[in-house]
Amino acid sequence: MALYGKIKAKLVGKPFCTMVVLAAGSSKRMGRDKLMMEVGGVPVLVRSLRAMQDCAAVDELIVVTRTSRLEEIAALRDRYGLTKMTKVVVGGMTRAESSLAGVLAASGKATLIGIHDAARPLVTDAIITETIHAAKKSRAAAPGVPVRDTVKTTAGGVITGTPERATLTAIQTPQVFQAELIKAALTNAMRKHLAITDDCSAVEQLRVKPVVTQGSDENLKITTPIDIELAESILRRRGQA
């Protein structure tokens, strides 16, 4: 990516960016703890954390998890050399609660805060860096890919409409925001009990329109067993498995 190369050349004087990695889910659809399942011989969570650790645009890592996993995840710092990991905090019952817990734990030096799903272990340095750069310029950014399938709206098992496919984008993570903006947006979502499924949704409630950066089909979210197989295949092709 040509833009990626230009951005990396401009990292001197970059803003301080904290990346919050959400690892508090229950893995109900997987049937077991997907974050500790290995992909290419490395746990899913560790691959996600390593991607952030190795990215020069990320300065700090905060992991949000369940109380029962605090010690286990904290131990990953020394085991895998995750020197940017400063805190492991307890999440809440909803995504908004977990995101806010991580955001409020960020360093006071952070002018940008990103939020990443721990279940996206194949995120690349290019995706992370370009999204951070875009958020610096526009306050909020997220990677995305065009929706290729025809999407229908349904009710009671009946098709009720067909959105124009050209207007649809599948949004991924990390989603990156100006620090005070995401704090305000998540606080607002909590106060109003908004059922958000991603953090851009919270920012949109404040009438801020995040920009979309270039995502990748390979930046998949591990949700079901077949996703593990797909991830293994991608890693083999990258020569990383």
Short mmCIF file of C-alpha atoms in Angstrom, two decimals:
data_model
loop_
_atom_site.label_atom_id
_atom_site.label_comp_id
_atom_site.label_asym_id
_atom_site.label_seq_id
_atom_site.Cartn_x
_atom_site.Cartn_y
_atom_site.Cartn_z
CA MET A 1 0.00 0.00 0.00
CA ALA A 2 1.60 3.27 -1.14
CA LEU A 3 -0.27 5.31 1.47
CA TYR A 4 0.99 2.98 4.21
CA GLY A 5 4.60 3.64 3.22
CA LYS A 6 4.08 7.40 3.32
CA ILE A 7 2.41 7.19 6.73
CA LYS A 8 5.24 5.12 8.22
CA ALA A 9 7.71 7.75 7.05
CA LYS A 10 5.80 10.39 9.04
CA LEU A 11 5.70 8.61 12.42
CA VAL A 12 8.09 11.14 13.97
CA GLY A 13 5.97 13.46 16.10
CA LYS A 14 2.98 11.13 15.90
CA PRO A 15 0.18 11.30 18.49
CA PHE A 16 0.21 8.98 21.51
CA CYS A 17 -2.20 6.14 20.72
CA THR A 18 -3.60 3.66 23.22
CA MET A 19 -5.13 0.48 21.80
CA VAL A 20 -7.86 -1.20 23.85
CA VAL A 21 -8.19 -4.91 23.04
CA LEU A 22 -11.57 -6.40 23.97
CA ALA A 23 -11.26 -9.95 25.31
CA ALA A 24 -14.27 -10.17 27.62
CA GLY A 25 -16.65 -12.17 25.41
CA SER A 26 -18.16 -15.54 26.27
CA SER A 27 -17.45 -17.33 22.93
CA LYS A 28 -20.96 -18.83 22.92
CA ARG A 29 -21.01 -19.50 19.18
CA MET A 30 -17.64 -21.26 19.31
CA GLY A 31 -18.58 -23.47 22.25
CA ARG A 32 -15.23 -22.89 24.02
CA ASP A 33 -12.79 -20.09 24.71
CA LYS A 34 -11.86 -19.06 21.17
CA LEU A 35 -9.27 -16.51 22.31
CA MET A 36 -7.05 -19.21 23.74
CA MET A 37 -7.47 -21.51 20.74
CA GLU A 38 -4.28 -21.70 18.71
CA VAL A 39 -3.95 -20.40 15.17
CA GLY A 40 -0.63 -21.33 13.62
CA GLY A 41 0.60 -22.52 17.02
CA VAL A 42 -0.17 -19.21 18.79
CA PRO A 43 -3.32 -18.31 20.78
CA VAL A 44 -5.77 -16.04 18.95
CA LEU A 45 -5.51 -13.37 21.66
CA VAL A 46 -1.71 -13.37 21.54
CA ARG A 47 -1.69 -12.87 17.77
CA SER A 48 -3.98 -9.85 18.17
CA LEU A 49 -1.78 -8.40 20.92
CA ARG A 50 1.41 -9.03 18.95
CA ALA A 51 0.01 -7.13 15.98
CA MET A 52 -0.45 -4.09 18.22
CA GLN A 53 2.87 -4.61 20.01
CA ASP A 54 4.74 -4.66 16.70
CA CYS A 55 2.99 -1.59 15.25
CA ALA A 56 5.07 1.56 15.65
CA ALA A 57 1.93 3.72 15.64
CA VAL A 58 0.63 2.07 18.87
CA ASP A 59 2.11 3.26 22.18
CA GLU A 60 0.07 1.44 24.81
CA LEU A 61 -2.04 -1.70 25.12
CA ILE A 62 -5.00 -2.14 27.49
CA VAL A 63 -6.70 -5.54 27.62
CA VAL A 64 -10.31 -5.83 28.78
CA THR A 65 -11.36 -9.25 30.03
CA ARG A 66 -13.43 -11.19 32.58
CA THR A 67 -12.50 -11.31 36.25
CA SER A 68 -11.72 -15.03 36.03
CA ARG A 69 -9.05 -14.42 33.37
CA LEU A 70 -7.22 -11.42 34.82
CA GLU A 71 -4.17 -13.29 36.07
CA GLU A 72 -3.96 -15.55 33.01
CA ILE A 73 -3.96 -12.63 30.59
CA ALA A 74 -1.66 -10.48 32.72
CA ALA A 75 0.88 -13.34 32.58
CA LEU A 76 0.98 -13.07 28.77
CA ARG A 77 2.90 -9.81 29.06
CA ASP A 78 6.13 -11.41 30.19
CA ARG A 79 5.62 -14.70 28.39
CA TYR A 80 5.33 -13.07 24.97
CA GLY A 81 7.27 -9.83 25.49
CA LEU A 82 4.22 -7.58 25.30
CA THR A 83 5.97 -4.56 26.73
CA LYS A 84 3.30 -2.10 25.60
CA MET A 85 0.65 -3.83 27.74
CA THR A 86 0.22 -1.57 30.77
CA LYS A 87 -3.09 -2.75 32.22
CA VAL A 88 -5.58 -5.62 32.21
CA VAL A 89 -9.03 -4.46 33.35
CA VAL A 90 -12.40 -6.08 33.95
CA GLY A 91 -15.09 -5.53 31.32
CA GLY A 92 -18.84 -5.26 31.71
CA MET A 93 -21.97 -7.06 30.58
CA THR A 94 -22.18 -5.17 27.27
CA ARG A 95 -19.73 -4.04 24.62
CA ALA A 96 -20.23 -0.41 25.60
CA GLU A 97 -19.39 -1.20 29.23
CA SER A 98 -16.27 -3.14 28.26
CA SER A 99 -15.09 -0.52 25.79
CA LEU A 100 -15.60 2.28 28.30
CA ALA A 101 -13.67 0.36 30.98
CA GLY A 102 -10.71 0.08 28.62
CA VAL A 103 -10.93 3.65 27.36
CA LEU A 104 -10.98 5.07 30.90
CA ALA A 105 -7.87 3.04 31.76
CA ALA A 106 -5.84 4.63 28.95
CA SER A 107 -2.85 6.80 29.72
CA GLY A 108 -3.50 10.49 30.21
CA LYS A 109 -1.02 11.05 27.38
CA ALA A 110 -3.30 9.36 24.84
CA THR A 111 -4.76 11.73 22.25
CA LEU A 112 -6.06 8.81 20.19
CA ILE A 113 -7.67 5.62 21.48
CA GLY A 114 -8.32 2.57 19.33
CA ILE A 115 -10.59 -0.36 20.14
CA HIS A 116 -9.89 -3.78 18.65
CA ASP A 117 -11.70 -7.11 18.85
CA ALA A 118 -9.27 -9.67 20.26
CA ALA A 119 -10.93 -12.21 17.94
CA ARG A 120 -9.36 -10.51 14.87
CA PRO A 121 -5.84 -12.00 15.07
CA LEU A 122 -4.84 -11.43 11.44
CA VAL A 123 -5.02 -7.64 11.46
CA THR A 124 -2.02 -6.15 9.68
CA ASP A 125 0.36 -3.33 10.49
CA ALA A 126 -0.94 -1.47 7.43
CA ILE A 127 -4.57 -1.58 8.59
CA ILE A 128 -3.67 -0.42 12.11
CA THR A 129 -1.38 2.38 10.96
CA GLU A 130 -3.68 3.75 8.25
CA THR A 131 -6.68 3.79 10.60
CA ILE A 132 -4.73 5.64 13.29
CA HIS A 133 -3.52 8.17 10.70
CA ALA A 134 -7.08 8.73 9.45
CA ALA A 135 -8.40 9.22 12.98
CA LYS A 136 -5.71 11.82 13.64
CA LYS A 137 -7.04 13.84 10.71
CA SER A 138 -10.79 13.26 11.08
CA ARG A 139 -11.39 12.32 14.78
CA ALA A 140 -12.83 8.86 14.03
CA ALA A 141 -11.95 6.07 11.60
CA ALA A 142 -12.52 2.36 11.02
CA PRO A 143 -11.38 -0.16 8.39
CA GLY A 144 -14.00 -1.68 6.14
CA VAL A 145 -14.57 -3.82 3.06
CA PRO A 146 -17.38 -3.68 0.50
CA VAL A 147 -20.30 -6.05 1.05
CA ARG A 148 -20.33 -8.51 -1.85
CA ASP A 149 -23.43 -10.54 -1.04
CA THR A 150 -26.95 -9.24 -1.55
CA VAL A 151 -28.29 -8.28 1.88
CA LYS A 152 -31.99 -8.45 2.77
CA THR A 153 -33.98 -6.96 5.62
CA THR A 154 -36.37 -9.50 7.12
CA ALA A 155 -39.14 -9.76 9.70
CA GLY A 156 -40.75 -12.98 10.88
CA GLY A 157 -38.82 -15.01 8.34
CA VAL A 158 -40.05 -12.90 5.40
CA ILE A 159 -37.96 -10.59 3.22
CA THR A 160 -39.05 -7.00 3.67
CA GLY A 161 -36.48 -5.09 1.66
CA THR A 162 -33.21 -5.04 -0.28
CA PRO A 163 -30.72 -2.30 0.63
CA GLU A 164 -28.59 -0.97 -2.22
CA ARG A 165 -25.41 -3.05 -2.02
CA ALA A 166 -23.19 -0.20 -3.22
CA THR A 167 -24.02 1.71 -0.02
CA LEU A 168 -23.06 -1.16 2.34
CA THR A 169 -19.66 -1.68 3.98
CA ALA A 170 -18.62 -4.39 6.43
CA ILE A 171 -16.82 -2.53 9.22
CA GLN A 172 -13.89 -4.15 11.03
CA THR A 173 -11.53 -3.21 13.85
CA PRO A 174 -9.42 -1.51 15.10
CA GLN A 175 -11.69 1.51 15.27
CA VAL A 176 -9.74 4.60 16.31
CA PHE A 177 -11.00 7.85 17.81
CA GLN A 178 -9.91 11.14 19.29
CA ALA A 179 -9.64 10.29 23.00
CA GLU A 180 -12.17 12.76 24.43
CA LEU A 181 -14.65 11.93 21.66
CA ILE A 182 -14.79 8.19 22.38
CA LYS A 183 -14.98 8.80 26.13
CA ALA A 184 -17.98 11.08 25.62
CA ALA A 185 -19.60 8.76 23.08
CA LEU A 186 -19.38 5.64 25.25
CA THR A 187 -20.51 7.53 28.35
CA ASN A 188 -23.52 8.74 26.38
CA ALA A 189 -24.27 5.21 25.15
CA MET A 190 -24.15 3.90 28.71
CA ARG A 191 -26.31 6.69 30.08
CA LYS A 192 -28.97 6.14 27.41
CA HIS A 193 -28.70 2.31 27.51
CA LEU A 194 -27.98 2.17 23.78
CA ALA A 195 -27.53 -1.31 22.35
CA ILE A 196 -24.40 -0.71 20.24
CA THR A 197 -22.61 -3.51 18.38
CA ASP A 198 -19.48 -1.52 17.58
CA ASP A 199 -17.83 1.64 18.87
CA CYS A 200 -18.45 3.70 15.74
CA SER A 201 -22.15 3.36 16.55
CA ALA A 202 -21.60 5.23 19.82
CA VAL A 203 -19.75 8.04 18.04
CA GLU A 204 -22.46 8.27 15.37
CA GLN A 205 -24.96 9.06 18.14
CA LEU A 206 -23.00 12.28 18.66
CA ARG A 207 -23.43 13.12 14.96
CA VAL A 208 -19.81 12.39 14.12
CA LYS A 209 -19.24 10.45 10.90
CA PRO A 210 -16.21 8.13 11.08
CA VAL A 211 -14.19 7.77 7.88
CA VAL A 212 -13.63 4.34 6.38
CA THR A 213 -10.09 3.13 5.72
CA GLN A 214 -9.03 0.13 3.68
CA GLY A 215 -9.81 -3.10 5.50
CA SER A 216 -9.13 -6.63 4.30
CA ASP A 217 -11.04 -9.86 3.83
CA GLU A 218 -8.17 -11.45 5.75
CA ASN A 219 -8.94 -9.34 8.82
CA LEU A 220 -11.58 -11.89 9.75
CA LYS A 221 -13.26 -12.30 13.12
CA ILE A 222 -12.92 -15.73 14.72
CA THR A 223 -16.49 -16.72 15.52
CA THR A 224 -17.05 -20.35 14.48
CA PRO A 225 -14.72 -23.36 14.00
CA ILE A 226 -14.48 -22.79 10.23
CA ASP A 227 -12.89 -19.40 10.92
CA ILE A 228 -9.98 -21.14 12.62
CA GLU A 229 -9.44 -23.19 9.46
CA LEU A 230 -9.58 -20.06 7.30
CA ALA A 231 -7.12 -18.27 9.55
CA GLU A 232 -4.70 -21.19 9.43
CA SER A 233 -4.88 -21.15 5.63
CA ILE A 234 -4.17 -17.42 5.48
CA LEU A 235 -1.20 -17.76 7.83
CA ARG A 236 0.26 -20.57 5.75
CA ARG A 237 -0.01 -18.41 2.64
CA ARG A 238 1.69 -15.55 4.52
CA GLY A 239 4.41 -17.95 5.66
CA GLN A 240 3.54 -17.29 9.30
CA ALA A 241 2.30 -20.75 10.32
#
